[in-house]
Amino acid sequence: MAKVAFLGLGVMGYPMAGHIAKAGHDVTVYNRTAAKAEKWAGEFGGKSASTPKEAARDCEFVFACVGNDDDLRSVVTGQSGALHSMQAGSVFIDNTTASAVVARELAERAGEKGIGFLDAPVSGGQAGAENGVLTVMVGGDEAVFKKAEPVIDCYARMIGLMGPAGSGQLAKMVNQICIAGLVQGLSEGIHFAQNAGLDVEKLISVLSRGAAGSWQMENRHKTMNEGQYEHGFAVDWMRKDLGICLAEADSNGASLPVTALVDQFYKDVQKMGGNRWDTSSLLARLKAIRACPG
C-alpha cells in the first residue's frame, strides 16, 4: 500500500480520496476549507494537513482535484505547494479539468525535480466519483502512468493513456465538446416532444434503445422532463470547461461552431439564475424562450 496525498475535497475529490483510502492506502488530505479535510479524515480514517506541502511530504503519489489553472498552480508550485516537499521518483496526478498549457507547464516543473506528472481529468460526474466508476483520460510518460495506474484504479472504471503531457486535458476537451452538443440536442428533442403532446417516458424507452440513445438520455431524461436540474455537473463549471475548449481551438485551428453556440446558451442559463443548475438545464432555457418569445 502506498503513502498518498489528495489535494482538494470538492464534490469529486472528497469521494475519490475516500476510495483510495478504502483500498488500504495511507492518505493525507488537504482542502482550502480545513474543516472539510478534518471531516474527511474522521470519516475515512486518514489524516489532514494544513498545506499542500505538508500533505505531500514523503508521499509516493499526490493527487489534486481543484477548480482551475490558477488553483492548480497554487497547490503545486505556490509558496506552500506540493512540489516543495515531494521527492524524486514520486508522482503527481492531476484530476482537475484544466488547460493543456498548464499541464505541460507543471509537467516540466515536476520533471526538473525528477518527479513524474500526469494530467488525468475525469468524466462521470459526482455519481461516478461516489461510486468509483470514473473514466480517466491521462497524459504523460508511459512508465509513470504504469506506476500510478493501480492507485488511480481505486476510483475508476476506465483509464486510458492518451499521449504525452497535456493529452489527458485535450481528451477531456473532446469529451466536453461532445457532451455540449448532445445535451442541446436532447433538450430540443424533449422540448419538441412535450409541445407535441408525446409521453416522454414512453418515447425515451424506445429511443434510448436506438441510434439516438446516450448516457445523457438514459440518466437525465426523467429529471429534465420534470424540470429538475439539481442532479449533476454545474453550468458554471461547464462554461469554464467550454472556455478552455474554445481557447484551445483558437490555438490549434479547430472550428467549433456548435460548442461556441452552446456556450452562449449556458450563458443565458446563468442569466436565468441557473449557475448551479446541472448541464441538462438547457431545456429550461428553451422553455423560457417559449414562454417569452419576444
CSV table of C-alpha atoms in Angstrom, one decimal:
chain,number,residue,atom,x,y,z
A,1,MET,CA,0.0,0.0,0.0
A,2,ALA,CA,1.2,3.5,-0.9
A,3,LYS,CA,1.5,6.8,1.0
A,4,VAL,CA,-0.8,9.2,-0.8
A,5,ALA,CA,-1.8,12.8,-0.6
A,6,PHE,CA,-5.1,14.2,-2.0
A,7,LEU,CA,-5.5,18.0,-2.5
A,8,GLY,CA,-9.0,19.3,-3.0
A,9,LEU,CA,-12.1,17.8,-1.5
A,10,GLY,CA,-15.0,19.2,-3.6
A,11,VAL,CA,-17.9,17.1,-4.8
A,12,MET,CA,-15.5,15.0,-6.9
A,13,GLY,CA,-12.3,14.9,-4.8
A,14,TYR,CA,-14.0,14.0,-1.5
A,15,PRO,CA,-15.3,10.6,-2.6
A,16,MET,CA,-12.3,10.0,-4.9
A,17,ALA,CA,-9.9,10.3,-2.0
A,18,GLY,CA,-12.3,8.1,0.0
A,19,HIS,CA,-12.0,5.3,-2.5
A,20,ILE,CA,-8.2,5.5,-2.3
A,21,ALA,CA,-8.3,5.3,1.5
A,22,LYS,CA,-10.8,2.4,1.4
A,23,ALA,CA,-8.4,0.5,-0.8
A,24,GLY,CA,-6.0,0.5,2.1
A,25,HIS,CA,-3.6,3.3,1.1
A,26,ASP,CA,-2.3,5.7,3.7
A,27,VAL,CA,-4.0,9.0,2.7
A,28,THR,CA,-3.4,12.6,3.9
A,29,VAL,CA,-5.8,15.2,2.6
A,30,TYR,CA,-5.6,19.0,2.1
A,31,ASN,CA,-8.6,21.3,1.5
A,32,ARG,CA,-8.7,25.1,1.4
A,33,THR,CA,-11.5,24.8,4.0
A,34,ALA,CA,-9.8,22.9,6.8
A,35,ALA,CA,-13.0,21.7,8.4
A,36,LYS,CA,-13.8,19.7,5.4
A,37,ALA,CA,-10.4,18.0,5.4
A,38,GLU,CA,-10.9,17.2,9.1
A,39,LYS,CA,-14.4,15.8,8.4
A,40,TRP,CA,-12.9,13.6,5.6
A,41,ALA,CA,-10.2,12.3,7.9
A,42,GLY,CA,-12.7,11.4,10.6
A,43,GLU,CA,-14.9,9.6,8.0
A,44,PHE,CA,-12.2,7.6,6.2
A,45,GLY,CA,-9.6,7.2,8.9
A,46,GLY,CA,-6.9,9.2,7.1
A,47,LYS,CA,-5.1,12.4,8.1
A,48,SER,CA,-5.5,16.1,7.3
A,49,ALA,CA,-2.8,18.7,6.6
A,50,SER,CA,-2.8,22.5,6.7
A,51,THR,CA,-0.9,23.0,3.4
A,52,PRO,CA,-0.4,21.1,0.2
A,53,LYS,CA,3.3,21.0,1.0
A,54,GLU,CA,2.7,19.3,4.4
A,55,ALA,CA,0.2,16.8,2.9
A,56,ALA,CA,2.6,15.8,0.1
A,57,ARG,CA,5.6,15.3,2.4
A,58,ASP,CA,7.2,11.8,1.8
A,59,CYS,CA,4.2,10.7,-0.3
A,60,GLU,CA,4.7,8.4,-3.3
A,61,PHE,CA,1.6,9.7,-5.0
A,62,VAL,CA,0.0,13.2,-4.8
A,63,PHE,CA,-3.4,13.7,-6.3
A,64,ALA,CA,-5.2,17.0,-6.9
A,65,CYS,CA,-8.7,17.9,-7.9
A,66,VAL,CA,-9.2,21.6,-7.7
A,67,GLY,CA,-11.1,24.4,-9.6
A,68,ASN,CA,-9.0,25.8,-12.4
A,69,ASP,CA,-5.5,26.6,-13.7
A,70,ASP,CA,-4.7,29.2,-11.1
A,71,ASP,CA,-5.9,26.9,-8.2
A,72,LEU,CA,-3.8,24.1,-9.6
A,73,ARG,CA,-0.6,26.2,-9.9
A,74,SER,CA,-1.2,27.3,-6.3
A,75,VAL,CA,-1.4,23.8,-4.8
A,76,VAL,CA,1.5,22.5,-7.0
A,77,THR,CA,4.1,25.3,-7.2
A,78,GLY,CA,2.8,28.0,-4.9
A,79,GLN,CA,4.5,29.1,-1.8
A,80,SER,CA,3.2,26.1,0.1
A,81,GLY,CA,2.8,23.9,-3.0
A,82,ALA,CA,3.3,20.2,-3.1
A,83,LEU,CA,6.4,20.2,-5.3
A,84,HIS,CA,8.3,21.8,-2.5
A,85,SER,CA,8.2,18.6,-0.4
A,86,MET,CA,7.8,15.8,-3.0
A,87,GLN,CA,10.8,13.6,-3.6
A,88,ALA,CA,12.4,12.4,-6.9
A,89,GLY,CA,10.6,9.3,-8.1
A,90,SER,CA,7.2,10.3,-6.7
A,91,VAL,CA,4.2,11.1,-9.0
A,92,PHE,CA,1.8,14.0,-9.1
A,93,ILE,CA,-1.6,13.1,-10.6
A,94,ASP,CA,-3.8,16.0,-11.5
A,95,ASN,CA,-7.5,15.2,-11.8
A,96,THR,CA,-8.5,18.8,-12.4
A,97,THR,CA,-10.1,19.8,-15.7
A,98,ALA,CA,-7.7,22.4,-16.7
A,99,SER,CA,-5.8,23.6,-19.8
A,100,ALA,CA,-3.3,21.6,-21.7
A,101,VAL,CA,-1.0,24.6,-21.3
A,102,VAL,CA,-0.8,24.3,-17.5
A,103,ALA,CA,-0.5,20.5,-17.7
A,104,ARG,CA,2.7,20.9,-19.9
A,105,GLU,CA,4.0,23.7,-17.7
A,106,LEU,CA,3.6,21.7,-14.5
A,107,ALA,CA,5.0,18.5,-16.1
A,108,GLU,CA,8.1,20.4,-16.9
A,109,ARG,CA,8.4,21.9,-13.4
A,110,ALA,CA,8.0,18.4,-11.9
A,111,GLY,CA,10.4,16.9,-14.3
A,112,GLU,CA,13.1,19.3,-13.2
A,113,LYS,CA,12.9,17.7,-9.8
A,114,GLY,CA,12.7,14.1,-11.1
A,115,ILE,CA,9.0,13.9,-10.2
A,116,GLY,CA,6.5,12.3,-12.6
A,117,PHE,CA,3.4,14.3,-13.6
A,118,LEU,CA,0.2,13.0,-15.1
A,119,ASP,CA,-2.7,15.2,-16.2
A,120,ALA,CA,-5.6,12.9,-15.6
A,121,PRO,CA,-9.0,14.7,-15.8
A,122,VAL,CA,-12.1,12.6,-15.2
A,123,SER,CA,-15.6,12.1,-16.6
A,124,GLY,CA,-18.6,10.6,-14.9
A,125,GLY,CA,-19.7,13.4,-12.6
A,126,GLN,CA,-20.5,13.3,-8.9
A,127,ALA,CA,-22.2,10.0,-9.2
A,128,GLY,CA,-19.3,8.4,-10.9
A,129,ALA,CA,-16.9,9.7,-8.2
A,130,GLU,CA,-19.1,8.5,-5.4
A,131,ASN,CA,-19.4,5.0,-7.0
A,132,GLY,CA,-15.8,4.8,-8.0
A,133,VAL,CA,-16.6,4.4,-11.7
A,134,LEU,CA,-15.0,7.4,-13.3
A,135,THR,CA,-13.4,7.5,-16.8
A,136,VAL,CA,-9.9,8.9,-16.5
A,137,MET,CA,-8.0,10.4,-19.5
A,138,VAL,CA,-4.3,10.6,-18.9
A,139,GLY,CA,-1.4,12.5,-20.4
A,140,GLY,CA,2.2,11.8,-19.5
A,141,ASP,CA,5.0,9.3,-19.7
A,142,GLU,CA,4.0,5.7,-20.1
A,143,ALA,CA,6.3,4.4,-17.3
A,144,VAL,CA,4.9,7.0,-14.9
A,145,PHE,CA,1.4,6.1,-15.9
A,146,LYS,CA,2.0,2.4,-15.3
A,147,LYS,CA,3.4,3.2,-11.8
A,148,ALA,CA,0.4,5.3,-10.8
A,149,GLU,CA,-2.3,3.3,-12.6
A,150,PRO,CA,-3.1,0.9,-9.7
A,151,VAL,CA,-3.8,3.8,-7.4
A,152,ILE,CA,-5.9,5.7,-10.0
A,153,ASP,CA,-7.9,2.5,-10.5
A,154,CYS,CA,-9.3,2.9,-6.9
A,155,TYR,CA,-11.9,5.4,-8.3
A,156,ALA,CA,-12.0,4.4,-12.0
A,157,ARG,CA,-13.9,2.1,-14.3
A,158,MET,CA,-11.8,3.1,-17.4
A,159,ILE,CA,-8.3,4.5,-17.5
A,160,GLY,CA,-6.6,5.4,-20.8
A,161,LEU,CA,-3.2,6.9,-21.6
A,162,MET,CA,-3.9,9.4,-24.4
A,163,GLY,CA,-0.3,10.5,-25.1
A,164,PRO,CA,2.3,12.9,-23.7
A,165,ALA,CA,1.7,15.7,-21.1
A,166,GLY,CA,-1.4,17.7,-21.9
A,167,SER,CA,-3.1,14.9,-23.9
A,168,GLY,CA,-5.4,14.0,-21.0
A,169,GLN,CA,-6.7,17.5,-20.9
A,170,LEU,CA,-7.1,17.6,-24.7
A,171,ALA,CA,-9.1,14.3,-24.4
A,172,LYS,CA,-11.3,15.9,-21.7
A,173,MET,CA,-11.9,18.8,-24.0
A,174,VAL,CA,-13.2,16.4,-26.7
A,175,ASN,CA,-15.5,14.9,-24.0
A,176,GLN,CA,-17.0,18.3,-23.1
A,177,ILE,CA,-17.4,19.3,-26.8
A,178,CYS,CA,-19.4,16.1,-27.4
A,179,ILE,CA,-21.5,16.5,-24.3
A,180,ALA,CA,-22.3,20.1,-25.1
A,181,GLY,CA,-23.9,19.3,-28.5
A,182,LEU,CA,-25.5,16.2,-27.2
A,183,VAL,CA,-27.3,17.9,-24.3
A,184,GLN,CA,-28.5,20.7,-26.5
A,185,GLY,CA,-29.9,18.1,-29.0
A,186,LEU,CA,-31.6,16.1,-26.1
A,187,SER,CA,-33.1,19.3,-24.7
A,188,GLU,CA,-34.5,20.2,-28.1
A,189,GLY,CA,-35.9,16.7,-28.5
A,190,ILE,CA,-37.6,16.6,-25.2
A,191,HIS,CA,-38.9,20.2,-25.7
A,192,PHE,CA,-40.4,19.2,-29.0
A,193,ALA,CA,-41.9,16.0,-27.6
A,194,GLN,CA,-43.5,18.0,-24.7
A,195,ASN,CA,-45.0,20.6,-27.1
A,196,ALA,CA,-46.2,17.8,-29.4
A,197,GLY,CA,-48.1,16.1,-26.6
A,198,LEU,CA,-46.0,12.9,-26.6
A,199,ASP,CA,-45.5,10.8,-23.5
A,200,VAL,CA,-41.8,11.5,-22.9
A,201,GLU,CA,-41.3,8.4,-20.7
A,202,LYS,CA,-42.7,6.1,-23.3
A,203,LEU,CA,-40.8,7.9,-26.0
A,204,ILE,CA,-37.4,7.6,-24.3
A,205,SER,CA,-37.9,4.0,-23.5
A,206,VAL,CA,-38.0,3.4,-27.3
A,207,LEU,CA,-35.4,6.0,-28.4
A,208,SER,CA,-32.8,5.1,-25.8
A,209,ARG,CA,-32.5,1.6,-27.4
A,210,GLY,CA,-31.8,3.1,-30.9
A,211,ALA,CA,-29.2,5.3,-32.6
A,212,ALA,CA,-30.3,8.4,-30.5
A,213,GLY,CA,-29.5,6.7,-27.2
A,214,SER,CA,-26.9,8.1,-24.9
A,215,TRP,CA,-25.8,8.2,-21.3
A,216,GLN,CA,-27.4,11.7,-21.0
A,217,MET,CA,-30.7,10.4,-22.4
A,218,GLU,CA,-30.7,7.4,-20.2
A,219,ASN,CA,-29.8,9.2,-17.0
A,220,ARG,CA,-31.1,12.7,-17.4
A,221,HIS,CA,-34.4,12.5,-19.4
A,222,LYS,CA,-36.6,11.9,-16.4
A,223,THR,CA,-35.3,14.9,-14.3
A,224,MET,CA,-35.3,17.1,-17.4
A,225,ASN,CA,-38.9,16.1,-18.2
A,226,GLU,CA,-39.9,17.0,-14.6
A,227,GLY,CA,-37.9,20.3,-14.7
A,228,GLN,CA,-35.4,19.3,-12.1
A,229,TYR,CA,-31.9,20.5,-12.6
A,230,GLU,CA,-30.0,19.6,-9.3
A,231,HIS,CA,-28.5,16.3,-10.4
A,232,GLY,CA,-25.1,16.8,-11.9
A,233,PHE,CA,-22.3,18.9,-13.2
A,234,ALA,CA,-23.0,22.6,-12.7
A,235,VAL,CA,-23.4,25.2,-15.5
A,236,ASP,CA,-20.7,27.4,-14.1
A,237,TRP,CA,-18.2,24.5,-14.3
A,238,MET,CA,-19.4,23.6,-17.8
A,239,ARG,CA,-18.8,27.2,-19.0
A,240,LYS,CA,-15.3,27.1,-17.5
A,241,ASP,CA,-14.6,23.8,-19.4
A,242,LEU,CA,-16.1,25.1,-22.7
A,243,GLY,CA,-14.0,28.2,-22.4
A,244,ILE,CA,-10.9,26.0,-22.2
A,245,CYS,CA,-12.1,24.1,-25.3
A,246,LEU,CA,-12.7,27.3,-27.3
A,247,ALA,CA,-9.3,28.8,-26.3
A,248,GLU,CA,-7.5,25.6,-27.4
A,249,ALA,CA,-9.5,25.6,-30.6
A,250,ASP,CA,-8.2,29.1,-31.3
A,251,SER,CA,-4.7,27.8,-30.8
A,252,ASN,CA,-4.9,24.7,-32.9
A,253,GLY,CA,-7.2,26.0,-35.7
A,254,ALA,CA,-10.2,23.8,-34.9
A,255,SER,CA,-13.7,25.1,-35.8
A,256,LEU,CA,-16.2,24.6,-33.0
A,257,PRO,CA,-19.4,26.4,-34.1
A,258,VAL,CA,-21.8,24.2,-32.1
A,259,THR,CA,-19.6,24.4,-29.0
A,260,ALA,CA,-19.4,28.2,-29.2
A,261,LEU,CA,-23.2,28.4,-29.6
A,262,VAL,CA,-24.0,26.1,-26.7
A,263,ASP,CA,-21.5,28.0,-24.5
A,264,GLN,CA,-23.7,31.1,-25.2
A,265,PHE,CA,-26.8,29.1,-24.4
A,266,TYR,CA,-25.3,28.3,-21.0
A,267,LYS,CA,-24.5,32.0,-20.5
A,268,ASP,CA,-28.3,32.5,-21.0
A,269,VAL,CA,-29.0,29.9,-18.3
A,270,GLN,CA,-26.6,31.8,-15.9
A,271,LYS,CA,-28.6,34.9,-16.6
A,272,MET,CA,-31.7,33.0,-15.5
A,273,GLY,CA,-30.0,32.3,-12.2
A,274,GLY,CA,-29.1,28.7,-13.1
A,275,ASN,CA,-25.3,28.9,-12.3
A,276,ARG,CA,-25.6,25.9,-10.1
A,277,TRP,CA,-28.2,24.0,-12.1
A,278,ASP,CA,-26.8,20.9,-13.9
A,279,THR,CA,-26.0,21.0,-17.6
A,280,SER,CA,-29.3,19.5,-18.6
A,281,SER,CA,-30.9,22.9,-17.8
A,282,LEU,CA,-30.5,23.9,-21.4
A,283,LEU,CA,-34.1,22.6,-21.6
A,284,ALA,CA,-35.1,25.3,-19.1
A,285,ARG,CA,-33.7,27.9,-21.5
A,286,LEU,CA,-35.9,26.6,-24.3
A,287,LYS,CA,-39.0,26.7,-22.1
A,288,ALA,CA,-38.2,30.3,-21.1
A,289,ILE,CA,-37.8,31.3,-24.8
A,290,ARG,CA,-41.2,29.6,-25.5
A,291,ALA,CA,-42.8,31.5,-22.6
A,292,CYS,CA,-41.3,34.9,-23.6
A,293,PRO,CA,-40.9,34.7,-27.4
A,294,GLY,CA,-40.4,38.5,-27.7
